[in-house]
Tab-separated table of C-alpha atoms in Angstrom:
chain	number	residue	atom	x	y	z
I	1072	MET	CA	-12.344	18.163	-4.005
I	1073	LYS	CA	-10.143	21.018	-4.969
I	1074	THR	CA	-6.910	19.886	-6.955
I	1075	ILE	CA	-3.330	20.988	-6.754
I	1076	ASP	CA	-3.721	22.304	-10.170
I	1077	GLU	CA	-6.666	24.781	-8.819
I	1078	LEU	CA	-4.554	25.711	-6.032
I	1079	LEU	CA	-1.308	26.924	-8.296
I	1080	ASP	CA	-3.688	28.981	-10.179
I	1081	GLU	CA	-4.578	30.700	-7.211
I	1082	GLY	CA	-1.116	31.346	-6.269
I	1083	VAL	CA	1.113	29.800	-3.472
I	1084	ALA	CA	4.077	32.260	-3.566
I	1085	GLY	CA	5.356	33.121	-0.394
I	1086	LYS	CA	3.132	30.902	1.451
I	1087	ARG	CA	3.405	28.021	3.740
I	1088	VAL	CA	1.952	25.036	2.267
I	1089	PHE	CA	1.876	21.764	4.515
I	1090	VAL	CA	2.162	18.411	2.463
I	1091	ARG	CA	1.040	15.669	4.008
I	1092	ALA	CA	3.162	12.825	2.382
I	1093	ASP	CA	3.557	9.555	2.850
I	1094	LEU	CA	7.367	8.815	3.389
I	1095	ASN	CA	6.635	5.521	5.478
I	1096	VAL	CA	9.698	3.937	3.685
I	1097	PRO	CA	11.300	0.634	4.693
I	1098	LEU	CA	14.948	0.968	6.296
I	1099	ASP	CA	17.759	-1.088	7.236
I	1100	GLY	CA	19.222	0.891	9.842
I	1101	THR	CA	19.326	4.321	8.061
I	1102	THR	CA	19.488	3.010	4.638
I	1103	ILE	CA	16.177	3.188	2.585
I	1104	THR	CA	15.685	-0.045	0.730
I	1105	ASP	CA	12.679	1.133	-1.252
I	1106	ASP	CA	12.477	4.721	-2.013
I	1107	GLY	CA	9.040	4.550	-4.071
I	1108	ARG	CA	7.150	6.458	-1.933
I	1109	ILE	CA	9.417	9.506	-1.631
I	1110	ARG	CA	9.675	9.006	-5.482
I	1111	ALA	CA	5.871	9.267	-5.650
I	1112	VAL	CA	5.356	12.557	-3.869
I	1113	ARG	CA	8.329	14.332	-5.482
I	1114	PRO	CA	6.102	15.720	-8.233
I	1115	THR	CA	3.872	17.428	-5.831
I	1116	VAL	CA	6.444	19.046	-3.773
I	1117	ALA	CA	8.407	20.202	-6.872
I	1118	ARG	CA	5.576	21.690	-8.497
I	1119	LEU	CA	4.780	23.603	-5.092
I	1120	ALA	CA	8.339	24.754	-4.669
I	1121	GLU	CA	8.754	25.779	-8.253
I	1122	ALA	CA	5.541	28.108	-7.677
I	1123	GLY	CA	7.419	29.601	-4.904
I	1124	ALA	CA	5.619	28.093	-1.690
I	1125	ARG	CA	7.455	27.506	1.356
I	1126	VAL	CA	7.000	23.698	1.466
I	1127	ILE	CA	6.476	21.975	4.740
I	1128	VAL	CA	6.320	18.134	4.183
I	1129	ALA	CA	5.261	15.833	7.051
I	1130	SER	CA	4.798	12.339	7.485
I	1131	HIS	CA	4.876	9.158	9.923
I	1132	LEU	CA	7.177	6.304	9.582
I	1133	GLY	CA	6.556	2.975	11.314
I	1134	ARG	CA	4.761	2.737	14.565
I	1135	PRO	CA	6.628	4.444	17.311
I	1136	LYS	CA	4.542	4.784	20.780
I	1137	GLY	CA	3.823	8.761	20.546
I	1138	ALA	CA	7.388	9.711	21.774
I	1139	PRO	CA	10.639	10.091	19.856
I	1140	ASP	CA	12.476	7.022	18.789
I	1141	PRO	CA	15.533	7.436	16.528
I	1142	VAL	CA	14.923	4.017	14.799
I	1143	PHE	CA	11.874	5.793	13.128
I	1144	SER	CA	13.357	9.088	12.353
I	1145	LEU	CA	12.474	10.719	9.161
I	1146	ALA	CA	16.070	12.100	8.446
I	1147	PRO	CA	16.989	9.375	5.865
I	1148	ALA	CA	13.725	10.422	4.029
I	1149	ALA	CA	14.546	13.959	4.161
I	1150	ALA	CA	17.902	13.230	2.765
I	1151	ARG	CA	16.517	11.198	-0.116
I	1152	LEU	CA	13.853	13.789	-1.139
I	1153	GLY	CA	16.693	16.495	-1.252
I	1154	GLU	CA	18.307	14.242	-3.523
I	1155	LEU	CA	15.357	13.670	-5.911
I	1156	LEU	CA	14.638	17.414	-5.653
I	1157	GLY	CA	18.491	18.300	-6.481
I	1158	ALA	CA	17.809	20.869	-3.770
I	1159	ASP	CA	18.888	21.309	-0.120
I	1160	VAL	CA	15.894	20.053	2.237
I	1161	ALA	CA	15.868	21.419	5.853
I	1162	PHE	CA	14.909	18.748	8.732
I	1163	ALA	CA	13.310	19.764	11.991
I	1164	THR	CA	14.131	17.462	14.849
I	1165	ASP	CA	10.448	17.768	16.277
I	1166	THR	CA	7.020	18.115	14.862
I	1167	VAL	CA	5.653	21.295	16.436
I	1168	GLY	CA	8.248	22.080	18.723
I	1169	ASP	CA	11.112	24.786	18.645
I	1170	SER	CA	13.200	23.165	15.709
I	1171	ALA	CA	10.196	22.975	13.571
I	1172	LYS	CA	9.275	26.860	14.389
I	1173	ALA	CA	12.697	27.525	13.616
I	1174	VAL	CA	13.006	25.630	10.519
I	1175	VAL	CA	9.801	26.496	9.025
I	1176	GLY	CA	10.288	30.277	10.151
I	1177	GLY	CA	13.685	30.042	7.909
I	1178	LEU	CA	11.995	29.071	4.904
I	1179	LYS	CA	12.474	31.251	1.845
I	1180	ASP	CA	10.159	30.843	-1.427
I	1181	GLY	CA	10.733	27.672	-3.193
I	1182	GLN	CA	12.182	26.005	-0.367
I	1183	VAL	CA	11.407	22.444	1.423
I	1184	ALA	CA	11.458	21.418	4.845
I	1185	VAL	CA	10.872	18.029	6.414
I	1186	LEU	CA	9.502	17.643	9.880
I	1187	GLU	CA	10.230	14.810	12.135
I	1188	ASN	CA	7.764	11.611	12.378
I	1189	LEU	CA	4.458	12.966	13.027
I	1190	ARG	CA	3.560	10.049	15.452
I	1191	PHE	CA	6.512	11.105	17.715
I	1192	ASN	CA	3.497	13.026	19.186
I	1193	ALA	CA	0.805	10.956	20.703
I	1194	GLY	CA	-1.714	13.646	19.371
I	1195	GLU	CA	-1.595	12.613	15.967
I	1196	THR	CA	-2.948	8.803	16.434
I	1197	ALA	CA	-5.147	9.701	19.489
I	1198	LYS	CA	-8.542	8.426	19.602
I	1199	ASP	CA	-9.757	11.199	21.654
I	1200	ASP	CA	-11.149	13.739	19.147
I	1201	ALA	CA	-9.783	16.679	21.540
I	1202	GLU	CA	-6.131	15.278	22.046
I	1203	ARG	CA	-6.015	14.746	18.488
I	1204	GLY	CA	-7.529	18.258	17.511
I	1205	ALA	CA	-5.164	20.011	19.964
I	1206	PHE	CA	-2.055	18.528	17.910
I	1207	ALA	CA	-3.659	19.676	14.671
I	1208	ASP	CA	-4.301	23.058	15.874
I	1209	ARG	CA	-0.516	23.224	16.614
I	1210	LEU	CA	0.267	21.941	13.265
I	1211	ALA	CA	-1.947	24.417	11.584
I	1212	GLY	CA	0.036	27.154	13.065
I	1213	LEU	CA	2.931	26.107	11.190
I	1214	ALA	CA	1.102	26.476	7.554
I	1215	ASP	CA	-1.158	28.870	5.483
I	1216	LEU	CA	-2.490	26.016	3.075
I	1217	TYR	CA	-2.699	22.200	3.237
I	1218	VAL	CA	-2.096	19.808	0.515
I	1219	GLY	CA	-3.093	15.948	0.964
I	1220	ASP	CA	-1.079	13.798	-0.832
I	1221	GLY	CA	-0.102	10.710	1.533
I	1222	PHE	CA	-2.514	8.265	-0.035
I	1223	GLY	CA	-1.076	5.307	2.003
I	1224	ALA	CA	-2.504	7.277	5.177
I	1225	VAL	CA	-5.767	8.295	3.858
I	1226	HIS	CA	-7.581	5.554	5.670
I	1227	ARG	CA	-6.561	6.559	9.167
I	1228	LYS	CA	-8.286	9.107	11.002
I	1229	HIS	CA	-5.228	10.779	12.416
I	1230	ALA	CA	-4.666	14.419	13.226
I	1231	SER	CA	-2.373	15.321	10.040
I	1232	VAL	CA	-4.632	13.395	7.767
I	1233	TYR	CA	-8.151	14.290	9.018
I	1234	ASP	CA	-8.336	16.983	11.602
I	1235	LEU	CA	-5.741	19.376	10.016
I	1236	PRO	CA	-7.584	19.875	6.710
I	1237	ALA	CA	-10.581	21.361	8.770
I	1238	ARG	CA	-8.326	23.964	9.997
I	1239	LEU	CA	-6.715	25.270	6.809
I	1240	PRO	CA	-7.706	26.040	2.876
I	1241	HIS	CA	-6.827	22.428	1.400
I	1242	ALA	CA	-6.336	20.815	-1.980
I	1243	ALA	CA	-5.635	17.322	-2.908
I	1244	GLY	CA	-2.034	16.728	-4.289
I	1245	GLY	CA	-1.240	15.309	-7.592
I	1246	LEU	CA	-0.655	11.470	-6.139
I	1247	ILE	CA	-4.003	11.278	-4.299
I	1248	ALA	CA	-5.745	12.582	-7.488
I	1249	THR	CA	-3.831	10.080	-9.446
I	1250	GLU	CA	-4.622	7.296	-6.773
I	1251	VAL	CA	-8.413	7.946	-6.746
I	1252	GLY	CA	-8.733	8.139	-10.637
I	1253	VAL	CA	-7.019	4.494	-10.880
I	1254	LEU	CA	-9.174	2.956	-8.370
I	1255	LYS	CA	-12.334	4.711	-9.615
I	1256	LYS	CA	-11.601	2.400	-12.801
I	1257	LEU	CA	-11.481	-0.738	-10.649
I	1258	THR	CA	-15.035	0.188	-9.082
I	1259	ASP	CA	-16.965	2.079	-11.742
I	1260	ASP	CA	-17.697	1.144	-14.952
I	1261	VAL	CA	-14.823	-1.550	-14.752
I	1262	GLU	CA	-13.779	-2.890	-18.342
I	1263	ARG	CA	-14.071	-6.715	-18.553
I	1264	PRO	CA	-12.849	-9.158	-18.030
I	1265	TYR	CA	-11.946	-8.061	-14.668
I	1266	ALA	CA	-9.457	-10.251	-12.856
I	1267	VAL	CA	-8.089	-9.697	-9.300
I	1268	VAL	CA	-4.981	-11.389	-7.556
I	1269	LEU	CA	-4.792	-11.490	-3.881
I	1270	GLY	CA	-1.744	-12.874	-1.856
I	1271	GLY	CA	-0.095	-11.956	1.157
I	1272	ALA	CA	0.023	-13.854	4.704
I	1273	LYS	CA	-3.577	-13.605	6.084
I	1274	VAL	CA	-6.882	-14.328	4.629
I	1275	SER	CA	-8.419	-12.135	7.446
I	1276	ASP	CA	-6.778	-8.940	6.047
I	1277	LYS	CA	-8.585	-9.504	2.837
I	1278	LEU	CA	-12.058	-10.586	3.674
I	1279	GLY	CA	-13.664	-7.492	3.299
I	1280	VAL	CA	-12.330	-6.553	-0.144
I	1281	ILE	CA	-13.177	-10.300	-1.138
I	1282	ASP	CA	-16.672	-9.604	-0.038
I	1283	HIS	CA	-17.066	-6.637	-2.156
I	1284	LEU	CA	-15.102	-8.054	-5.255
I	1285	LEU	CA	-17.714	-10.853	-5.407
I	1286	GLU	CA	-19.924	-8.146	-6.720
I	1287	LYS	CA	-17.532	-6.811	-9.111
I	1288	ALA	CA	-14.786	-9.337	-10.314
I	1289	ASP	CA	-15.180	-11.981	-13.012
I	1290	ARG	CA	-12.242	-13.948	-11.729
I	1291	ILE	CA	-10.163	-14.163	-8.297
I	1292	LEU	CA	-6.809	-15.604	-7.903
I	1293	ILE	CA	-5.849	-16.611	-4.538
I	1294	GLY	CA	-1.901	-16.898	-3.508
I	1295	GLY	CA	0.322	-16.449	-0.573
I	1296	GLY	CA	-0.091	-17.605	2.922
I	1297	MET	CA	-3.660	-16.966	2.829
I	1298	ALA	CA	-4.252	-19.558	0.123
I	1299	TYR	CA	-3.682	-22.305	2.543
I	1300	THR	CA	-6.958	-21.434	4.352
I	1301	PHE	CA	-8.952	-21.527	0.989
I	1302	LEU	CA	-7.402	-25.149	0.644
I	1303	LYS	CA	-8.016	-26.364	3.875
I	1304	ALA	CA	-11.784	-25.143	3.302
I	1305	GLN	CA	-11.931	-27.270	0.285
I	1306	GLY	CA	-10.884	-30.258	2.080
I	1307	HIS	CA	-7.084	-30.098	1.581
I	1308	GLU	CA	-4.546	-30.879	4.282
I	1309	VAL	CA	-1.968	-28.111	4.534
I	1310	GLY	CA	0.583	-29.662	6.864
I	1311	ALA	CA	2.421	-26.729	8.744
I	1312	SER	CA	1.622	-24.264	6.356
I	1313	LEU	CA	-0.271	-20.640	7.546
I	1314	LEU	CA	-3.593	-21.452	8.322
I	1315	GLN	CA	-6.414	-19.405	9.949
I	1316	GLU	CA	-8.844	-21.879	10.946
I	1317	ASP	CA	-11.141	-19.659	12.637
I	1318	GLN	CA	-11.738	-18.091	9.187
I	1319	ILE	CA	-12.648	-21.294	7.144
I	1320	PRO	CA	-16.416	-20.695	7.440
I	1321	ALA	CA	-16.243	-17.422	6.058
I	1322	VAL	CA	-14.052	-18.610	3.135
I	1323	GLN	CA	-16.377	-21.183	2.630
I	1324	GLU	CA	-19.208	-19.162	2.337
I	1325	TYR	CA	-17.550	-16.832	-0.288
I	1326	LEU	CA	-16.738	-20.094	-2.535
I	1327	LYS	CA	-20.243	-20.577	-2.109
I	1328	ARG	CA	-21.095	-17.061	-3.219
I	1329	ALA	CA	-18.731	-16.932	-6.067
I	1330	ASP	CA	-20.216	-20.254	-7.736
I	1331	GLU	CA	-23.499	-18.955	-7.426
I	1332	ARG	CA	-22.469	-15.564	-8.964
I	1333	GLY	CA	-20.410	-17.137	-11.521
I	1334	VAL	CA	-17.230	-15.465	-10.429
I	1335	GLU	CA	-14.128	-17.708	-11.102
I	1336	PHE	CA	-12.035	-18.622	-8.069
I	1337	VAL	CA	-8.582	-19.940	-8.913
I	1338	LEU	CA	-6.751	-21.636	-6.126
I	1339	PRO	CA	-3.073	-23.024	-6.226
I	1340	ILE	CA	-2.624	-26.704	-7.761
I	1341	ASP	CA	0.882	-27.097	-6.540
I	1342	VAL	CA	3.222	-25.327	-4.177
I	1343	LEU	CA	6.862	-25.272	-2.855
I	1344	VAL	CA	7.117	-26.915	0.730
I	1345	ALA	CA	9.955	-27.003	3.212
I	1346	PRO	CA	10.249	-28.009	6.885
I	1347	SER	CA	10.985	-24.383	7.942
I	1348	PHE	CA	10.540	-20.744	7.264
I	1349	PRO	CA	13.727	-19.508	5.317
I	1350	ASP	CA	16.457	-17.302	6.794
I	1351	LEU	CA	15.845	-13.931	5.090
I	1352	LYS	CA	19.111	-12.313	6.258
I	1353	THR	CA	21.335	-14.974	4.822
I	1354	LYS	CA	19.443	-16.051	1.892
I	1355	ALA	CA	20.522	-19.629	2.576
I	1356	PRO	CA	19.597	-22.205	0.194
I	1357	ALA	CA	16.074	-23.454	1.272
I	1358	ASN	CA	16.068	-26.802	-1.176
I	1359	PRO	CA	12.121	-26.605	-1.418
I	1360	THR	CA	10.067	-29.514	-2.825
I	1361	THR	CA	7.072	-29.256	-5.463
I	1362	VAL	CA	3.938	-30.928	-4.551
I	1363	PRO	CA	0.413	-30.917	-5.593
I	1364	VAL	CA	-1.824	-29.481	-3.104
I	1365	ASP	CA	-3.510	-32.623	-2.135
I	1366	ALA	CA	0.038	-33.977	-1.015
I	1367	ILE	CA	1.552	-31.411	1.135
I	1368	PRO	CA	3.447	-33.484	4.000
I	1369	SER	CA	2.101	-32.945	7.343
I	1370	ASP	CA	5.734	-31.660	8.737
I	1371	GLN	CA	6.088	-29.062	5.676
I	1372	MET	CA	4.966	-25.787	5.004
I	1373	GLY	CA	3.957	-24.074	1.817
I	1374	LEU	CA	5.926	-21.148	0.927
I	1375	ASP	CA	5.309	-20.344	-2.705
I	1376	SER	CA	3.221	-21.300	-5.463
I	1377	GLY	CA	4.607	-24.222	-7.807
I	1378	PRO	CA	5.364	-24.104	-11.732
I	1379	GLU	CA	1.741	-25.746	-12.549
I	1380	THR	CA	0.037	-22.852	-10.528
I	1381	ASN	CA	2.301	-20.168	-11.960
I	1382	ARG	CA	1.378	-21.408	-15.520
I	1383	LEU	CA	-2.298	-21.807	-14.626
I	1384	TYR	CA	-2.300	-18.128	-13.220
I	1385	ALA	CA	-0.742	-16.754	-16.408
I	1386	SER	CA	-3.244	-18.254	-18.490
I	1387	LYS	CA	-6.194	-16.994	-16.231
I	1388	LEU	CA	-4.474	-13.454	-16.526
I	1389	ALA	CA	-3.799	-13.566	-20.497
I	1390	ASP	CA	-7.420	-12.442	-21.520
I	1391	ALA	CA	-8.194	-10.059	-18.780
I	1392	THR	CA	-8.651	-6.299	-19.575
I	1393	THR	CA	-8.360	-5.227	-16.115
I	1394	VAL	CA	-6.375	-6.600	-13.371
I	1395	PHE	CA	-5.843	-5.654	-9.883
I	1396	TRP	CA	-3.253	-7.299	-7.898
I	1397	ASN	CA	-2.539	-6.735	-3.987
I	1398	GLY	CA	0.142	-9.231	-2.025
I	1399	PRO	CA	2.801	-11.645	-3.225
I	1400	MET	CA	2.417	-15.146	-4.016
I	1401	GLY	CA	5.047	-16.360	-1.532
I	1402	VAL	CA	8.150	-15.545	0.408
I	1403	PHE	CA	9.403	-13.395	-2.457
I	1404	GLU	CA	12.304	-11.839	-0.242
I	1405	HIS	CA	13.980	-15.362	-0.793
I	1406	PRO	CA	15.117	-16.384	-4.225
I	1407	ASP	CA	14.107	-19.647	-3.721
I	1408	TYR	CA	10.525	-18.689	-3.129
I	1409	ALA	CA	10.089	-15.605	-5.332
I	1410	GLU	CA	8.954	-17.355	-8.679
I	1411	GLY	CA	5.433	-17.367	-7.872
I	1412	THR	CA	5.269	-13.662	-7.341
I	1413	ARG	CA	7.678	-13.181	-10.469
I	1414	ALA	CA	5.093	-15.027	-12.331
I	1415	VAL	CA	2.258	-12.875	-11.644
I	1416	ALA	CA	4.108	-9.551	-12.510
I	1417	GLN	CA	5.044	-10.971	-15.646
I	1418	ALA	CA	1.868	-12.143	-16.459
I	1419	LEU	CA	0.578	-8.909	-15.822
I	1420	ILE	CA	3.236	-7.190	-17.953
I	1421	ASP	CA	2.429	-9.864	-20.745
I	1422	SER	CA	-1.281	-9.091	-20.735
I	1423	ASP	CA	-3.086	-6.314	-22.780
I	1424	ALA	CA	-4.791	-5.524	-19.565
I	1425	PHE	CA	-4.997	-2.260	-17.564
I	1426	THR	CA	-2.880	-3.401	-14.547
I	1427	VAL	CA	-2.932	-2.135	-10.995
I	1428	VAL	CA	-0.445	-3.275	-8.578
I	1429	GLY	CA	-2.146	-2.492	-5.030
I	1430	GLY	CA	0.693	-1.081	-2.856
I	1431	GLY	CA	2.379	-2.873	-0.002
I	1432	ASP	CA	4.238	-6.079	-0.497
I	1433	SER	CA	3.292	-6.670	-3.984
I	1434	ALA	CA	4.482	-3.021	-5.139
I	1435	ALA	CA	7.894	-3.595	-2.966
I	1436	ALA	CA	8.188	-6.961	-4.827
I	1437	VAL	CA	7.970	-5.291	-8.377
I	1438	ARG	CA	11.162	-3.215	-7.629
I	1439	ILE	CA	13.094	-5.776	-5.590
I	1440	LEU	CA	12.769	-8.281	-8.256
I	1441	GLY	CA	13.943	-5.834	-10.894
I	1442	PHE	CA	10.674	-5.239	-13.050
I	1443	ASP	CA	10.438	-1.907	-14.802
I	1444	GLU	CA	7.583	0.269	-12.852
I	1445	ASN	CA	6.513	1.787	-16.193
I	1446	ALA	CA	5.176	-1.584	-17.402
I	1447	PHE	CA	2.358	-1.605	-15.228
I	1448	GLY	CA	-0.597	0.590	-15.382
I	1449	HIS	CA	-0.079	1.823	-12.069
I	1450	ILE	CA	1.725	0.836	-8.873
I	1451	SER	CA	-0.228	2.228	-5.904
I	1452	THR	CA	1.737	3.672	-2.712
I	1453	GLY	CA	-1.062	2.557	-0.179
I	1454	GLY	CA	-1.884	-1.163	0.097
I	1455	GLY	CA	-4.425	-0.792	3.066
I	1456	ALA	CA	-5.989	2.551	1.820
I	1457	SER	CA	-6.531	0.801	-1.732
I	1458	LEU	CA	-7.886	-2.154	-0.020
I	1459	GLU	CA	-10.331	0.160	1.918
I	1460	TYR	CA	-11.331	1.781	-0.983
I	1461	LEU	CA	-12.080	-1.072	-3.024
I	1462	GLU	CA	-14.071	-2.492	0.022
I	1463	GLY	CA	-16.355	0.457	-0.569
I	1464	LYS	CA	-15.315	2.159	2.747
I	1465	THR	CA	-15.376	6.078	3.272
I	1466	LEU	CA	-11.524	7.020	3.743
I	1467	PRO	CA	-11.396	9.705	6.431
I	1468	GLY	CA	-8.315	11.535	4.642
I	1469	LEU	CA	-9.982	11.633	1.381
I	1470	ALA	CA	-13.387	12.862	3.147
I	1471	ALA	CA	-11.427	15.481	4.571
I	1472	LEU	CA	-10.336	16.989	1.410
I	1473	GLU	CA	-13.890	17.403	0.020
I	1474	ASP	CA	-15.030	20.649	0.004
C-alpha cells in the first residue's frame, strides 16, 4: 500500500488529487456538533495543498436516498474544513455535474475544494457493479491521483471507496495509515493483559467482534443496552430494558466458550433504571433509581451502569496493558445517565495501557463529556470499520489501496 509520503516524494504540484475523506459529522440543522472527523483528515489535506496539489475532497454524509437532499449537504463541513485549514475552500453543489467541473477546473495549485455529498448520486452506493463503475468513471474524470483517507467508510463497497482507486494512481492518506497501524496492535502481537470494553444498544451489532475477540482478549467487559441480553442469558429478569431475545442462544454460547478458554466476561452488577427513556432534547431530570441486576423492576428499563459496576470496571481495567473500547455504557447524552460512560473513559485515562477508543458513539462521548482526546492512545474515526477489521474481515476500501 503506497503511502502519502511516497506520493509526495513523487511530486503532486499542479496535479488534481481526489481525497476520499470521511466528513460524515453529526449536524443539528446546519451546526456541526462534533467536528472530530474533519479535524482528523485536515493534516492529509493540508500536506497535499502545501505541496502544490489541487485538492478535491469528497465524502458522504448521512443516508440520503441517491438524490439531493439539503438536510445532508456537506456545505457546513466544507466551511469547517476551511476554518481548520485557515484558507478558502471552494464548494461544488453537485458531485460530477457542471458545478463540480467548474469548481475543480478553477482550482489553482495549493487550493482545496469540497464536492457535495457523494450519496446524492445513486451510483455511489449501487450494488450493481456497472452502475457503481459508471459513477466512478465520472469521478475519475475530475482527478489525476487518488488518496484514500476516509477510514470510516473503508468497510463499504462504494464507488468512491472501492471502484475509484482502480481507475487512478492511488495511495493511503495519513489517517488511514494511522488507523491501520493502531488496529494491528489490537490483532497482531498484542501486549497483555488485553481488555475489551463493548457497549452500545444492540448485541447483534457486536456478535462478530465478540466471536473474534474470544480468541484474542483476556477480559471482555459488557455494558450499554446490549448488556441486558447478556443478563437475561444468565437468568436475570431485565424488566422493560432493551432486549434481543433471539440473540440469547448466541450469547449463551459465547459465555460458555469464554469460560472454556479462560476469557473473563464482566457484566454489570447494578444499573440505573427508570420507567421511560429520557428526553434528550430538554435534558429534563430523569430521577433514576439504582438497583442490583437481580432486582430490576418489571416496569423499569436499565439506562446506565450503576456505581458498583463502575468501580468494578475501573478495577478490571487498572492492570491492563492494552484496552479497546467501543460503545457507551448508557444513554450518555443525558446527564443523569452519563456516569457509566464517564467512568470507563476515566479508567482508560488512569490506566497505563495503550488505549483505543473505537469510533462511533464512544468517540463522540469522549468529546461531549469534555475529556482531553490526547489522554487516550488513539481515538478512531470509524466505529463500523474498526469492528469489521477486528472481526478479521477484508475491508473493500483497504483492499482497493493495495498495490
